[in-house]
Short mmCIF file of C-alpha atoms in Angstrom, two decimals:
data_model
loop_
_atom_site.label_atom_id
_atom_site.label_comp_id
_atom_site.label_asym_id
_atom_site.label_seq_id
_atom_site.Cartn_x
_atom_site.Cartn_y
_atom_site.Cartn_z
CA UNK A 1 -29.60 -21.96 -27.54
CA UNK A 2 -29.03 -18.14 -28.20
CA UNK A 3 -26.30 -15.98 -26.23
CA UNK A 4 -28.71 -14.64 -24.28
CA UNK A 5 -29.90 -17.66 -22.64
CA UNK A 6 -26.50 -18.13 -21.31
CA UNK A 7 -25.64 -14.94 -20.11
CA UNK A 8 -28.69 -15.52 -18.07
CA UNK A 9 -28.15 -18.16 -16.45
CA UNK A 10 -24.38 -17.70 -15.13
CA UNK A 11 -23.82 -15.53 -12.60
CA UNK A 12 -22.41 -12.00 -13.54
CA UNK A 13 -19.57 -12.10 -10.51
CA UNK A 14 -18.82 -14.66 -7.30
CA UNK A 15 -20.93 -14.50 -4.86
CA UNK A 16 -20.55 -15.81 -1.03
CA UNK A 17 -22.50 -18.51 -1.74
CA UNK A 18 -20.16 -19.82 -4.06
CA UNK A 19 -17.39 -19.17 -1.83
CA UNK A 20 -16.79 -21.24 1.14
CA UNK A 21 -16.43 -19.10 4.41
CA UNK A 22 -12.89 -18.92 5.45
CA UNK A 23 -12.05 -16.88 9.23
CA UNK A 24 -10.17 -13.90 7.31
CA UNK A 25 -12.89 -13.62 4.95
CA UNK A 26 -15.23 -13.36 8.09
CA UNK A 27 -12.86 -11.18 9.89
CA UNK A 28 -12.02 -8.96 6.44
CA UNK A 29 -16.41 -8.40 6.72
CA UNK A 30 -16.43 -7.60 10.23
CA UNK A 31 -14.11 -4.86 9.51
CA UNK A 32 -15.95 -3.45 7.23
CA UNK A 33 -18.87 -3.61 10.16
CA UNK A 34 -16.83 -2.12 12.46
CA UNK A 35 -15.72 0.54 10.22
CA UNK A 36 -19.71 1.56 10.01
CA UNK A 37 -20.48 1.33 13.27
CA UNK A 38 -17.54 3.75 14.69
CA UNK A 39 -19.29 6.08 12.18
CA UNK A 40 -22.47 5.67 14.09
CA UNK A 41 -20.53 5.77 17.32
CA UNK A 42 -19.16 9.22 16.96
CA UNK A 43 -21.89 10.45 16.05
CA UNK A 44 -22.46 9.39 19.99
CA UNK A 45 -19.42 10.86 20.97
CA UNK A 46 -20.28 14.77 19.14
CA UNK A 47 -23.77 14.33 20.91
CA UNK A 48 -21.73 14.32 24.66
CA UNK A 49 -19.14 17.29 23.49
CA UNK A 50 -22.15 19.13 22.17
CA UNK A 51 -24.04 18.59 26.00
CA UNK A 52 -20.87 19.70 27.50
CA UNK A 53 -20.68 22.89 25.45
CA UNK A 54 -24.25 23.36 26.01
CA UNK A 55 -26.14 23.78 29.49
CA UNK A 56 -25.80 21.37 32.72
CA UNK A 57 -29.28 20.16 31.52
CA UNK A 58 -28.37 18.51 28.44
CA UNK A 59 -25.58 17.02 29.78
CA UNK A 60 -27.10 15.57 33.01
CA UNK A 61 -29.81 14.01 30.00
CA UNK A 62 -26.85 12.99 28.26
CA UNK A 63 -24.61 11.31 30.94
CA UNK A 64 -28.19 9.51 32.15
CA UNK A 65 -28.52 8.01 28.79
CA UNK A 66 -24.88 6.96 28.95
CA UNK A 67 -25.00 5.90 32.36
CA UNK A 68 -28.03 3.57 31.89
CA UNK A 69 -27.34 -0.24 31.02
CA UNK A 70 -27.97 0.40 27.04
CA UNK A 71 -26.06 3.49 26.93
CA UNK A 72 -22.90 1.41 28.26
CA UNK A 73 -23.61 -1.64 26.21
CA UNK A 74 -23.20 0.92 23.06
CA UNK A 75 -20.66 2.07 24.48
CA UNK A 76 -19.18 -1.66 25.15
CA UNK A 77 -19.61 -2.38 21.84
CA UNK A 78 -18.39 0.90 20.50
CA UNK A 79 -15.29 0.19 22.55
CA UNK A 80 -14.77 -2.98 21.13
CA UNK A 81 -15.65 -1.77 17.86
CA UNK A 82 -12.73 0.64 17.98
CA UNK A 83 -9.70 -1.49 19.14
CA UNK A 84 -11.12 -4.09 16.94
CA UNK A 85 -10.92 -1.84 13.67
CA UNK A 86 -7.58 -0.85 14.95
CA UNK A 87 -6.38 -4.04 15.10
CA UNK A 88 -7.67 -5.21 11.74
CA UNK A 89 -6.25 -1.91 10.61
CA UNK A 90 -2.67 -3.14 12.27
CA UNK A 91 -3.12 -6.63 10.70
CA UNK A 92 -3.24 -4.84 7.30
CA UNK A 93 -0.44 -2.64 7.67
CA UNK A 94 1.38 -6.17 8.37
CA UNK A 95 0.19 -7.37 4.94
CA UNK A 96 1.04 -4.40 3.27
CA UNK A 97 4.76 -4.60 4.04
CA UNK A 98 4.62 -8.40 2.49
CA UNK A 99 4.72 -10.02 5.83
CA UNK A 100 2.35 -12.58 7.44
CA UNK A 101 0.37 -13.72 3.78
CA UNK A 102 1.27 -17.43 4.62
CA UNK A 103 -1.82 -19.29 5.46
CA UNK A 104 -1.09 -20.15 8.72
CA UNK A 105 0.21 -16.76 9.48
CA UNK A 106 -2.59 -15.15 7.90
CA UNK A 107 -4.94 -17.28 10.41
CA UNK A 108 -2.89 -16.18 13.41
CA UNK A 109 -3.41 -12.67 12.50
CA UNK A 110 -7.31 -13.02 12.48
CA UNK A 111 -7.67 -15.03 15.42
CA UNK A 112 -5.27 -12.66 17.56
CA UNK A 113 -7.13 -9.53 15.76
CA UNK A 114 -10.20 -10.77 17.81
CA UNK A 115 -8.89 -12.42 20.63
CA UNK A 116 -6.80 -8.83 21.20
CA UNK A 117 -9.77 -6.85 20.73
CA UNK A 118 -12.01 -8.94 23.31
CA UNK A 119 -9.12 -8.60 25.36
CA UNK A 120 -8.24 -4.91 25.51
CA UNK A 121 -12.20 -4.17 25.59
CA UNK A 122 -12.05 -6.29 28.61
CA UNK A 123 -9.07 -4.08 30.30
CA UNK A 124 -10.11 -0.70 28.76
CA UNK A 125 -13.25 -0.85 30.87
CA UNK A 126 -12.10 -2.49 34.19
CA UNK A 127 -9.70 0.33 34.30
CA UNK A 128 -12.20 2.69 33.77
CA UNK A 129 -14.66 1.39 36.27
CA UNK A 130 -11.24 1.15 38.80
CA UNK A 131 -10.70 4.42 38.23
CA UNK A 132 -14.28 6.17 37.89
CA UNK A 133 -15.50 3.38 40.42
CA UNK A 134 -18.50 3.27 38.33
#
């Protein structure tokens, strides 16, 4: 069998099929999702400062479209998208000082990085609808 017949049939790096799917492999990609959609998010956010520097008519289109129930899904999920990036951002900053690389520590991390995000989504917008009474 030539060289080239092997090289052929072995993959050229891992691949996530090869790996089994651990939580702060999952959590390390939804990062990286997160990270992309706070991109498309403020993109969102520079469309409603743009209204507000423009006329009354723009915004009024613009607070309609945030105002409706798919405007404040995106911006449910840009919410959570935010304070879950931050947190994964936190949970690195952890690692970075050499604390909390421990398997069952590095678990922990994960699992509160999402269960914190849920959580302060959850708050974020009841005190915004307690105090815009929205």
């Amino acid at each position: 069998m030539s060289n080239i017949d092997l090289k052929a049939k072995r993959p050229l790096s891992p691949h996530l099929q090869i790996y089994k799917p651990i939580f702060t492999m999952m959590m390390s990609i939804v990062h990286r999702i997160t990270g992309v959609a706070l991109y498309l998010g403020t993109v969102l956010v520079v469309l409603w400062l743009l209204a507000l520097a423009g006329n009354p008519k723009s915004y009024d289109a613009v607070q309609w479209f945030f105002g409706s129930w798919i405007g404040r899904i995106i911006l449910l999920g840009y919410t959570w998208a935010l304070l879950h990036h931050m947190l994964g951002g936190l949970r690195h900053f952890i690692w970075d000082f050499g604390h909390g690389l421990e398997k069952g520590s590095r678990d922990w991390l994960a699992k509160a990085t999402l269960v914190g995000s849920i959580a302060l989504t959850i708050v974020v917008w009841v005190i915004a609808y307690a105090v815009r009474g929205l």
